[in-house]
GROMACS .gro file of C-alpha atoms in nm:
model
  453
    1UNK     CA    1   5.352  -2.789  -3.286
    2UNK     CA    2   5.409  -3.063  -3.544
    3UNK     CA    3   5.565  -3.405  -3.526
    4UNK     CA    4   5.920  -3.437  -3.663
    5UNK     CA    5   5.939  -3.808  -3.750
    6UNK     CA    6   6.094  -3.924  -3.423
    7UNK     CA    7   5.807  -4.150  -3.316
    8UNK     CA    8   5.941  -4.483  -3.187
    9UNK     CA    9   5.816  -4.834  -3.252
   10UNK     CA   10   5.710  -5.041  -2.952
   11UNK     CA   11   6.031  -5.246  -2.977
   12UNK     CA   12   6.245  -4.931  -2.978
   13UNK     CA   13   6.057  -4.800  -2.674
   14UNK     CA   14   6.108  -5.122  -2.479
   15UNK     CA   15   6.478  -5.114  -2.570
   16UNK     CA   16   6.500  -4.797  -2.359
   17UNK     CA   17   6.398  -4.983  -2.041
   18UNK     CA   18   6.674  -5.007  -1.778
   19UNK     CA   19   6.574  -5.363  -1.681
   20UNK     CA   20   6.323  -5.642  -1.744
   21UNK     CA   21   6.098  -5.537  -1.455
   22UNK     CA   22   6.062  -5.186  -1.597
   23UNK     CA   23   5.984  -5.332  -1.940
   24UNK     CA   24   5.706  -5.546  -1.796
   25UNK     CA   25   5.559  -5.268  -1.582
   26UNK     CA   26   5.582  -5.014  -1.864
   27UNK     CA   27   5.401  -5.249  -2.104
   28UNK     CA   28   5.104  -5.260  -1.867
   29UNK     CA   29   5.080  -4.879  -1.877
   30UNK     CA   30   5.091  -4.855  -2.256
   31UNK     CA   31   4.711  -4.823  -2.286
   32UNK     CA   32   4.483  -4.521  -2.267
   33UNK     CA   33   4.314  -4.629  -1.942
   34UNK     CA   34   4.544  -4.471  -1.678
   35UNK     CA   35   4.632  -4.163  -1.886
   36UNK     CA   36   4.482  -3.817  -1.913
   37UNK     CA   37   4.601  -3.477  -2.036
   38UNK     CA   38   4.831  -3.636  -2.294
   39UNK     CA   39   4.986  -3.439  -2.576
   40UNK     CA   40   5.281  -3.438  -2.813
   41UNK     CA   41   5.475  -3.215  -3.044
   42UNK     CA   42   5.825  -3.184  -3.194
   43UNK     CA   43   5.950  -3.510  -3.047
   44UNK     CA   44   5.814  -3.439  -2.698
   45UNK     CA   45   5.529  -3.625  -2.530
   46UNK     CA   46   5.363  -3.563  -2.193
   47UNK     CA   47   5.073  -3.684  -1.984
   48UNK     CA   48   4.924  -3.754  -1.641
   49UNK     CA   49   4.922  -4.114  -1.519
   50UNK     CA   50   4.688  -4.238  -1.248
   51UNK     CA   51   4.881  -4.396  -0.962
   52UNK     CA   52   4.826  -4.518  -0.609
   53UNK     CA   53   4.815  -4.163  -0.464
   54UNK     CA   54   4.552  -3.894  -0.488
   55UNK     CA   55   4.745  -3.700  -0.753
   56UNK     CA   56   4.843  -3.841  -1.092
   57UNK     CA   57   5.208  -3.863  -1.185
   58UNK     CA   58   5.331  -3.592  -1.421
   59UNK     CA   59   5.538  -3.753  -1.697
   60UNK     CA   60   5.723  -3.585  -1.984
   61UNK     CA   61   5.968  -3.733  -2.236
   62UNK     CA   62   6.196  -3.534  -2.466
   63UNK     CA   63   6.322  -3.733  -2.764
   64UNK     CA   64   6.417  -3.436  -2.980
   65UNK     CA   65   6.682  -3.269  -2.764
   66UNK     CA   66   7.039  -3.274  -2.892
   67UNK     CA   67   7.151  -3.406  -2.552
   68UNK     CA   68   6.973  -3.735  -2.626
   69UNK     CA   69   6.649  -3.872  -2.478
   70UNK     CA   70   6.540  -3.719  -2.147
   71UNK     CA   71   6.274  -3.824  -1.898
   72UNK     CA   72   6.099  -3.650  -1.610
   73UNK     CA   73   5.833  -3.802  -1.385
   74UNK     CA   74   5.698  -3.704  -1.045
   75UNK     CA   75   5.690  -4.068  -0.932
   76UNK     CA   76   5.945  -4.180  -0.668
   77UNK     CA   77   6.118  -4.437  -0.892
   78UNK     CA   78   6.495  -4.407  -0.927
   79UNK     CA   79   6.494  -4.585  -1.263
   80UNK     CA   80   6.531  -4.381  -1.580
   81UNK     CA   81   6.316  -4.412  -1.779
   82UNK     CA   82   6.057  -4.518  -1.523
   83UNK     CA   83   5.758  -4.738  -1.605
   84UNK     CA   84   5.536  -4.430  -1.654
   85UNK     CA   85   5.770  -4.283  -1.918
   86UNK     CA   86   5.783  -4.619  -2.095
   87UNK     CA   87   5.405  -4.657  -2.082
   88UNK     CA   88   5.354  -4.306  -2.222
   89UNK     CA   89   5.595  -4.374  -2.509
   90UNK     CA   90   5.422  -4.704  -2.586
   91UNK     CA   91   5.087  -4.524  -2.596
   92UNK     CA   92   5.239  -4.264  -2.830
   93UNK     CA   93   5.400  -4.532  -3.048
   94UNK     CA   94   5.059  -4.695  -3.098
   95UNK     CA   95   4.946  -4.397  -3.309
   96UNK     CA   96   4.576  -4.380  -3.398
   97UNK     CA   97   4.540  -4.046  -3.220
   98UNK     CA   98   4.594  -4.196  -2.872
   99UNK     CA   99   4.829  -3.904  -2.793
  100UNK     CA  100   4.709  -3.595  -2.981
  101UNK     CA  101   4.938  -3.333  -3.131
  102UNK     CA  102   4.908  -3.020  -2.915
  103UNK     CA  103   4.986  -2.651  -2.958
  104UNK     CA  104   5.230  -2.662  -2.670
  105UNK     CA  105   5.307  -2.847  -2.344
  106UNK     CA  106   5.152  -2.752  -2.009
  107UNK     CA  107   5.356  -2.527  -1.780
  108UNK     CA  108   5.493  -2.808  -1.565
  109UNK     CA  109   5.631  -2.986  -1.874
  110UNK     CA  110   5.739  -2.670  -2.054
  111UNK     CA  111   5.952  -2.552  -1.760
  112UNK     CA  112   6.144  -2.879  -1.748
  113UNK     CA  113   6.191  -2.883  -2.126
  114UNK     CA  114   6.317  -2.523  -2.131
  115UNK     CA  115   6.565  -2.592  -1.851
  116UNK     CA  116   6.691  -2.909  -2.015
  117UNK     CA  117   6.750  -2.744  -2.350
  118UNK     CA  118   6.911  -2.442  -2.191
  119UNK     CA  119   7.160  -2.668  -2.011
  120UNK     CA  120   7.233  -2.852  -2.338
  121UNK     CA  121   7.296  -2.522  -2.515
  122UNK     CA  122   7.525  -2.410  -2.234
  123UNK     CA  123   7.728  -2.731  -2.259
  124UNK     CA  124   7.752  -2.693  -2.635
  125UNK     CA  125   7.865  -2.332  -2.610
  126UNK     CA  126   8.142  -2.425  -2.365
  127UNK     CA  127   8.224  -2.763  -2.515
  128UNK     CA  128   8.576  -2.673  -2.618
  129UNK     CA  129   8.694  -2.597  -2.266
  130UNK     CA  130   8.838  -2.861  -2.038
  131UNK     CA  131   8.878  -2.868  -1.667
  132UNK     CA  132   9.254  -2.855  -1.700
  133UNK     CA  133   9.231  -2.563  -1.939
  134UNK     CA  134   9.037  -2.347  -1.695
  135UNK     CA  135   9.252  -2.437  -1.393
  136UNK     CA  136   9.602  -2.331  -1.302
  137UNK     CA  137   9.829  -2.551  -1.521
  138UNK     CA  138  10.102  -2.559  -1.257
  139UNK     CA  139   9.856  -2.672  -0.987
  140UNK     CA  140   9.720  -2.939  -1.221
  141UNK     CA  141  10.074  -3.063  -1.287
  142UNK     CA  142  10.148  -3.090  -0.915
  143UNK     CA  143   9.823  -3.282  -0.855
  144UNK     CA  144   9.910  -3.524  -1.135
  145UNK     CA  145  10.258  -3.578  -0.990
  146UNK     CA  146  10.120  -3.647  -0.640
  147UNK     CA  147   9.871  -3.897  -0.779
  148UNK     CA  148  10.142  -4.070  -0.985
  149UNK     CA  149  10.350  -4.108  -0.666
  150UNK     CA  150  10.055  -4.268  -0.484
  151UNK     CA  151   9.988  -4.504  -0.775
  152UNK     CA  152  10.356  -4.602  -0.783
  153UNK     CA  153  10.350  -4.683  -0.411
  154UNK     CA  154  10.034  -4.889  -0.460
  155UNK     CA  155  10.183  -5.078  -0.755
  156UNK     CA  156  10.496  -5.159  -0.554
  157UNK     CA  157  10.282  -5.290  -0.266
  158UNK     CA  158  10.077  -5.502  -0.508
  159UNK     CA  159  10.396  -5.650  -0.654
  160UNK     CA  160  10.492  -5.765  -0.305
  161UNK     CA  161  10.148  -5.920  -0.258
  162UNK     CA  162  10.182  -6.113  -0.585
  163UNK     CA  163  10.534  -6.227  -0.491
  164UNK     CA  164  10.401  -6.359  -0.157
  165UNK     CA  165  10.125  -6.545  -0.342
  166UNK     CA  166  10.371  -6.727  -0.567
  167UNK     CA  167  10.620  -6.795  -0.287
  168UNK     CA  168  10.351  -6.952  -0.066
  169UNK     CA  169  10.206  -7.153  -0.356
  170UNK     CA  170   9.883  -7.112  -0.552
  171UNK     CA  171   9.727  -7.418  -0.390
  172UNK     CA  172   9.705  -7.232  -0.061
  173UNK     CA  173   9.550  -6.921  -0.208
  174UNK     CA  174   9.201  -7.020  -0.096
  175UNK     CA  175   9.298  -7.047   0.272
  176UNK     CA  176   9.305  -6.673   0.365
  177UNK     CA  177   8.964  -6.619   0.205
  178UNK     CA  178   8.840  -6.316   0.011
  179UNK     CA  179   8.900  -6.069   0.296
  180UNK     CA  180   9.274  -6.037   0.228
  181UNK     CA  181   9.209  -5.957  -0.138
  182UNK     CA  182   8.944  -5.701  -0.049
  183UNK     CA  183   9.190  -5.538   0.189
  184UNK     CA  184   9.448  -5.523  -0.093
  185UNK     CA  185   9.187  -5.375  -0.328
  186UNK     CA  186   9.107  -5.109  -0.068
  187UNK     CA  187   9.475  -5.020  -0.057
  188UNK     CA  188   9.470  -4.971  -0.435
  189UNK     CA  189   9.169  -4.741  -0.398
  190UNK     CA  190   9.366  -4.540  -0.142
  191UNK     CA  191   9.648  -4.524  -0.396
  192UNK     CA  192   9.401  -4.375  -0.649
  193UNK     CA  193   9.442  -4.672  -0.885
  194UNK     CA  194   9.083  -4.796  -0.935
  195UNK     CA  195   9.185  -5.013  -1.230
  196UNK     CA  196   9.424  -5.209  -1.009
  197UNK     CA  197   9.157  -5.234  -0.738
  198UNK     CA  198   8.908  -5.385  -0.982
  199UNK     CA  199   9.156  -5.644  -1.106
  200UNK     CA  200   9.253  -5.737  -0.750
  201UNK     CA  201   8.886  -5.802  -0.665
  202UNK     CA  202   8.855  -6.022  -0.974
  203UNK     CA  203   9.169  -6.208  -0.867
  204UNK     CA  204   9.027  -6.268  -0.519
  205UNK     CA  205   8.717  -6.432  -0.663
  206UNK     CA  206   8.913  -6.701  -0.853
  207UNK     CA  207   9.034  -6.935  -0.573
  208UNK     CA  208   8.795  -7.229  -0.524
  209UNK     CA  209   8.581  -7.102  -0.814
  210UNK     CA  210   8.566  -7.439  -0.991
  211UNK     CA  211   8.788  -7.687  -1.172
  212UNK     CA  212   9.110  -7.539  -1.305
  213UNK     CA  213   9.107  -7.233  -1.081
  214UNK     CA  214   9.485  -7.243  -1.003
  215UNK     CA  215   9.563  -7.206  -1.375
  216UNK     CA  216   9.319  -6.916  -1.406
  217UNK     CA  217   9.470  -6.755  -1.096
  218UNK     CA  218   9.819  -6.783  -1.244
  219UNK     CA  219   9.706  -6.630  -1.575
  220UNK     CA  220   9.535  -6.333  -1.412
  221UNK     CA  221   9.825  -6.283  -1.168
  222UNK     CA  222  10.064  -6.267  -1.464
  223UNK     CA  223   9.851  -6.006  -1.638
  224UNK     CA  224   9.829  -5.800  -1.320
  225UNK     CA  225  10.206  -5.826  -1.274
  226UNK     CA  226  10.252  -5.712  -1.634
  227UNK     CA  227  10.029  -5.409  -1.571
  228UNK     CA  228  10.220  -5.324  -1.255
  229UNK     CA  229  10.554  -5.346  -1.432
  230UNK     CA  230  10.420  -5.141  -1.722
  231UNK     CA  231  10.331  -4.860  -1.484
  232UNK     CA  232  10.663  -4.876  -1.298
  233UNK     CA  233  10.854  -4.863  -1.630
  234UNK     CA  234  10.616  -4.639  -1.823
  235UNK     CA  235  10.879  -4.378  -1.905
  236UNK     CA  236  11.056  -4.624  -2.138
  237UNK     CA  237  10.743  -4.734  -2.326
  238UNK     CA  238  10.600  -4.605  -2.656
  239UNK     CA  239  10.350  -4.327  -2.605
  240UNK     CA  240  10.048  -4.531  -2.720
  241UNK     CA  241  10.127  -4.825  -2.489
  242UNK     CA  242  10.195  -4.590  -2.196
  243UNK     CA  243   9.855  -4.428  -2.256
  244UNK     CA  244   9.692  -4.774  -2.255
  245UNK     CA  245   9.856  -4.854  -1.922
  246UNK     CA  246   9.740  -4.527  -1.769
  247UNK     CA  247   9.388  -4.610  -1.885
  248UNK     CA  248   9.405  -4.964  -1.739
  249UNK     CA  249   9.533  -4.824  -1.410
  250UNK     CA  250   9.227  -4.598  -1.400
  251UNK     CA  251   9.378  -4.255  -1.461
  252UNK     CA  252   9.160  -4.002  -1.645
  253UNK     CA  253   9.253  -3.896  -1.997
  254UNK     CA  254   9.138  -3.620  -2.227
  255UNK     CA  255   9.034  -3.700  -2.586
  256UNK     CA  256   9.306  -3.650  -2.845
  257UNK     CA  257   9.285  -3.529  -3.201
  258UNK     CA  258   8.997  -3.351  -3.374
  259UNK     CA  259   8.642  -3.481  -3.324
  260UNK     CA  260   8.509  -3.716  -3.591
  261UNK     CA  261   8.162  -3.632  -3.722
  262UNK     CA  262   7.967  -3.922  -3.868
  263UNK     CA  263   7.625  -4.078  -3.871
  264UNK     CA  264   7.672  -4.334  -3.593
  265UNK     CA  265   7.455  -4.645  -3.602
  266UNK     CA  266   7.367  -4.776  -3.253
  267UNK     CA  267   7.476  -5.142  -3.265
  268UNK     CA  268   7.415  -5.243  -2.904
  269UNK     CA  269   7.357  -5.107  -2.556
  270UNK     CA  270   7.359  -5.289  -2.224
  271UNK     CA  271   7.419  -5.225  -1.852
  272UNK     CA  272   7.639  -5.393  -1.593
  273UNK     CA  273   7.602  -5.317  -1.223
  274UNK     CA  274   7.773  -5.365  -0.890
  275UNK     CA  275   7.696  -5.232  -0.543
  276UNK     CA  276   7.849  -4.895  -0.626
  277UNK     CA  277   7.784  -4.819  -0.992
  278UNK     CA  278   7.580  -4.895  -1.301
  279UNK     CA  279   7.786  -4.886  -1.622
  280UNK     CA  280   7.617  -4.854  -1.961
  281UNK     CA  281   7.810  -4.968  -2.269
  282UNK     CA  282   7.691  -4.834  -2.605
  283UNK     CA  283   7.851  -4.957  -2.928
  284UNK     CA  284   7.838  -4.728  -3.233
  285UNK     CA  285   7.952  -4.770  -3.593
  286UNK     CA  286   8.020  -4.479  -3.830
  287UNK     CA  287   7.835  -4.502  -4.161
  288UNK     CA  288   8.114  -4.323  -4.351
  289UNK     CA  289   8.424  -4.398  -4.144
  290UNK     CA  290   8.339  -4.765  -4.082
  291UNK     CA  291   8.486  -4.727  -3.731
  292UNK     CA  292   8.333  -4.899  -3.428
  293UNK     CA  293   8.347  -4.699  -3.107
  294UNK     CA  294   8.238  -4.749  -2.746
  295UNK     CA  295   8.061  -4.498  -2.523
  296UNK     CA  296   8.061  -4.550  -2.146
  297UNK     CA  297   7.810  -4.375  -1.920
  298UNK     CA  298   7.752  -4.421  -1.550
  299UNK     CA  299   7.478  -4.401  -1.289
  300UNK     CA  300   7.483  -4.439  -0.912
  301UNK     CA  301   7.392  -4.782  -0.778
  302UNK     CA  302   7.028  -4.857  -0.857
  303UNK     CA  303   6.997  -4.566  -1.101
  304UNK     CA  304   7.030  -4.608  -1.477
  305UNK     CA  305   7.273  -4.379  -1.665
  306UNK     CA  306   7.106  -4.090  -1.845
  307UNK     CA  307   7.245  -4.160  -2.192
  308UNK     CA  308   7.005  -4.393  -2.375
  309UNK     CA  309   7.035  -4.468  -2.748
  310UNK     CA  310   6.802  -4.741  -2.877
  311UNK     CA  311   6.952  -5.005  -3.104
  312UNK     CA  312   6.875  -4.950  -3.471
  313UNK     CA  313   6.879  -4.570  -3.457
  314UNK     CA  314   7.152  -4.348  -3.600
  315UNK     CA  315   7.299  -4.037  -3.440
  316UNK     CA  316   7.458  -3.749  -3.633
  317UNK     CA  317   7.727  -3.645  -3.387
  318UNK     CA  318   8.094  -3.585  -3.311
  319UNK     CA  319   8.296  -3.849  -3.131
  320UNK     CA  320   8.630  -3.778  -2.964
  321UNK     CA  321   8.862  -4.080  -2.920
  322UNK     CA  322   9.059  -4.136  -2.600
  323UNK     CA  323   9.436  -4.203  -2.626
  324UNK     CA  324   9.582  -4.552  -2.610
  325UNK     CA  325   9.700  -4.837  -2.831
  326UNK     CA  326   9.404  -4.989  -3.014
  327UNK     CA  327   9.165  -4.766  -2.818
  328UNK     CA  328   8.798  -4.791  -2.920
  329UNK     CA  329   8.648  -4.591  -2.636
  330UNK     CA  330   8.523  -4.245  -2.728
  331UNK     CA  331   8.345  -3.947  -2.575
  332UNK     CA  332   8.023  -3.813  -2.725
  333UNK     CA  333   8.064  -3.458  -2.848
  334UNK     CA  334   7.820  -3.226  -3.020
  335UNK     CA  335   7.501  -3.380  -3.153
  336UNK     CA  336   7.345  -3.232  -3.465
  337UNK     CA  337   6.995  -3.368  -3.415
  338UNK     CA  338   6.800  -3.637  -3.234
  339UNK     CA  339   6.858  -4.008  -3.307
  340UNK     CA  340   6.660  -4.128  -3.609
  341UNK     CA  341   6.579  -4.471  -3.757
  342UNK     CA  342   6.848  -4.614  -3.986
  343UNK     CA  343   6.829  -4.892  -4.241
  344UNK     CA  344   7.196  -4.999  -4.295
  345UNK     CA  345   7.338  -5.303  -4.119
  346UNK     CA  346   7.705  -5.337  -4.029
  347UNK     CA  347   7.909  -5.556  -4.266
  348UNK     CA  348   8.018  -5.888  -4.121
  349UNK     CA  349   8.300  -6.140  -4.148
  350UNK     CA  350   8.380  -6.499  -4.056
  351UNK     CA  351   8.448  -6.653  -3.715
  352UNK     CA  352   8.813  -6.713  -3.815
  353UNK     CA  353   8.855  -6.345  -3.899
  354UNK     CA  354   8.701  -6.251  -3.564
  355UNK     CA  355   8.946  -6.469  -3.369
  356UNK     CA  356   9.237  -6.328  -3.568
  357UNK     CA  357   9.122  -5.974  -3.500
  358UNK     CA  358   9.117  -6.036  -3.124
  359UNK     CA  359   9.466  -6.189  -3.138
  360UNK     CA  360   9.598  -5.889  -3.327
  361UNK     CA  361   9.438  -5.648  -3.078
  362UNK     CA  362   9.609  -5.825  -2.787
  363UNK     CA  363   9.943  -5.722  -2.931
  364UNK     CA  364   9.854  -5.358  -2.865
  365UNK     CA  365   9.665  -5.415  -2.538
  366UNK     CA  366   9.745  -5.741  -2.353
  367UNK     CA  367   9.472  -5.671  -2.095
  368UNK     CA  368   9.194  -5.652  -2.353
  369UNK     CA  369   8.900  -5.878  -2.268
  370UNK     CA  370   8.727  -5.858  -2.607
  371UNK     CA  371   8.690  -5.669  -2.934
  372UNK     CA  372   8.372  -5.565  -3.118
  373UNK     CA  373   8.297  -5.795  -3.410
  374UNK     CA  374   8.013  -5.851  -3.657
  375UNK     CA  375   7.972  -6.206  -3.787
  376UNK     CA  376   7.790  -6.270  -4.113
  377UNK     CA  377   7.601  -6.588  -4.204
  378UNK     CA  378   7.649  -6.777  -3.880
  379UNK     CA  379   7.419  -7.037  -3.727
  380UNK     CA  380   7.379  -7.116  -3.355
  381UNK     CA  381   7.462  -7.485  -3.312
  382UNK     CA  382   7.570  -7.726  -3.041
  383UNK     CA  383   7.925  -7.857  -3.032
  384UNK     CA  384   7.901  -8.234  -2.985
  385UNK     CA  385   8.272  -8.251  -2.903
  386UNK     CA  386   8.231  -8.009  -2.612
  387UNK     CA  387   7.939  -8.168  -2.430
  388UNK     CA  388   7.676  -7.994  -2.639
  389UNK     CA  389   7.793  -7.638  -2.561
  390UNK     CA  390   7.646  -7.377  -2.793
  391UNK     CA  391   7.857  -7.201  -3.054
  392UNK     CA  392   7.819  -6.984  -3.364
  393UNK     CA  393   7.922  -7.180  -3.672
  394UNK     CA  394   7.999  -7.035  -4.014
  395UNK     CA  395   7.735  -7.145  -4.262
  396UNK     CA  396   7.989  -7.186  -4.542
  397UNK     CA  397   8.312  -7.283  -4.361
  398UNK     CA  398   8.430  -7.538  -4.108
  399UNK     CA  399   8.492  -7.294  -3.824
  400UNK     CA  400   8.302  -7.168  -3.520
  401UNK     CA  401   8.328  -6.954  -3.208
  402UNK     CA  402   8.210  -7.082  -2.868
  403UNK     CA  403   7.951  -6.869  -2.694
  404UNK     CA  404   8.049  -6.736  -2.352
  405UNK     CA  405   7.912  -6.914  -2.048
  406UNK     CA  406   7.734  -6.599  -1.932
  407UNK     CA  407   7.544  -6.574  -2.262
  408UNK     CA  408   7.460  -6.945  -2.271
  409UNK     CA  409   7.295  -6.920  -1.930
  410UNK     CA  410   7.071  -6.623  -2.020
  411UNK     CA  411   6.756  -6.571  -2.227
  412UNK     CA  412   6.947  -6.414  -2.516
  413UNK     CA  413   7.053  -6.758  -2.639
  414UNK     CA  414   6.695  -6.867  -2.696
  415UNK     CA  415   6.608  -6.539  -2.869
  416UNK     CA  416   6.901  -6.596  -3.103
  417UNK     CA  417   6.799  -6.957  -3.172
  418UNK     CA  418   6.439  -6.850  -3.240
  419UNK     CA  419   6.553  -6.572  -3.475
  420UNK     CA  420   6.776  -6.812  -3.668
  421UNK     CA  421   6.545  -7.113  -3.687
  422UNK     CA  422   6.841  -7.300  -3.832
  423UNK     CA  423   6.909  -7.035  -4.098
  424UNK     CA  424   7.214  -6.804  -4.109
  425UNK     CA  425   7.194  -6.471  -3.926
  426UNK     CA  426   7.417  -6.167  -3.885
  427UNK     CA  427   7.535  -6.106  -3.528
  428UNK     CA  428   7.719  -5.819  -3.361
  429UNK     CA  429   7.894  -5.888  -3.031
  430UNK     CA  430   8.215  -5.901  -2.831
  431UNK     CA  431   8.481  -6.162  -2.913
  432UNK     CA  432   8.740  -6.245  -2.649
  433UNK     CA  433   8.928  -6.516  -2.465
  434UNK     CA  434   8.610  -6.646  -2.300
  435UNK     CA  435   8.432  -6.682  -2.634
  436UNK     CA  436   8.179  -6.472  -2.823
  437UNK     CA  437   7.898  -6.274  -2.656
  438UNK     CA  438   7.620  -6.187  -2.904
  439UNK     CA  439   7.457  -5.850  -2.840
  440UNK     CA  440   7.242  -5.782  -3.147
  441UNK     CA  441   7.127  -5.998  -3.439
  442UNK     CA  442   6.960  -5.949  -3.777
  443UNK     CA  443   6.776  -6.212  -3.984
  444UNK     CA  444   6.924  -6.293  -4.323
  445UNK     CA  445   6.628  -6.134  -4.507
  446UNK     CA  446   6.437  -5.817  -4.427
  447UNK     CA  447   6.383  -5.753  -4.059
  448UNK     CA  448   6.475  -5.524  -3.771
  449UNK     CA  449   6.760  -5.573  -3.529
  450UNK     CA  450   6.688  -5.798  -3.230
  451UNK     CA  451   6.866  -5.713  -2.905
  452UNK     CA  452   7.003  -6.013  -2.720
  453UNK     CA  453   7.152  -5.851  -2.409
   0.00000   0.00000   0.00000
């Protein structure tokens, strides 16, 4: 076997970690001491790692498969990649013969690799089929009608709940506590409208959440009322807006139009979690199309999603866009090779252009929290008129975007300040009504992308 140029740098390896604890633990295992029986070839690396038990952990990583990076370890960790996979990749990234090129993997690694690639080939061979295409169309239509009836009943019930809230007065909204909102959210789940359930839970968390909460409650109630009314009157709406409403309600949708093949640069990737689910958001930008698209992948609570695409790499693949006005979410289709390092950076604009872009996007989707934006030549600075809150200011214009509170309270702010050192930087992130959330940054001169999330 020979290497195929997919070796990662240490920074790219650590970007694969599902959380900070895994990064720290994996870094400790990135030395030759605990490892034996290591080998590599064609983008695959394997080895045995000494652990607390009598038998070493069997670890194998596949970076060359068209299904994206894959990890297998005999340790009991539910994280993917686990600390052993990260440590093995760090050892491999170090070079200097620490992981020798081998003629082939051992049986235990080869069996997993063969099974993984066989499943990927099977998915690719049947990629054109959809669940609805293989099922009875009439039965699928009846199921869709029954679900629509349940959603309509749930929306009508939610409208009554919002009417009661306004009739009784917003000032008293904190008296019943969160339990009433959670009960309403559960009713939306029963109505098979998970999007409504999520927004109801967010609404229930607003009362007594800090100064100005009644105004925030009124704003969010109005948006929820608008979504309800959009669903109840969907038959009279333009097709694109009706598709957006179905998406916001939480109904599944199949991609529309032909797939778009491009070389997609990975701009950012980060996870959000609740007690039920881990959601991974991956932002991609097409080198030829110039389009920015979002991939969503999911894992059960406590388990990272399988799809992992390190920032700074590029993926030759098809993307299929979901229907809806201003929709940026896409589904990953066929991949024509493993992710590989890429030099281009996304072009950027000004903070004024970013704010205008978000305002324009709201016209197509009033429930949109943010849009993807790249800012060029901006400097992190404190706003003396806003109590010293941090913002991104244009280096050559008198305009700025405030940074979101969530970003200001995390370590990403200090990484951004250190990268800038007072000089302009290029930043990719999400721009919305709460401000700008930086996700990835590049220095003005030569230098690799720095992840901030």
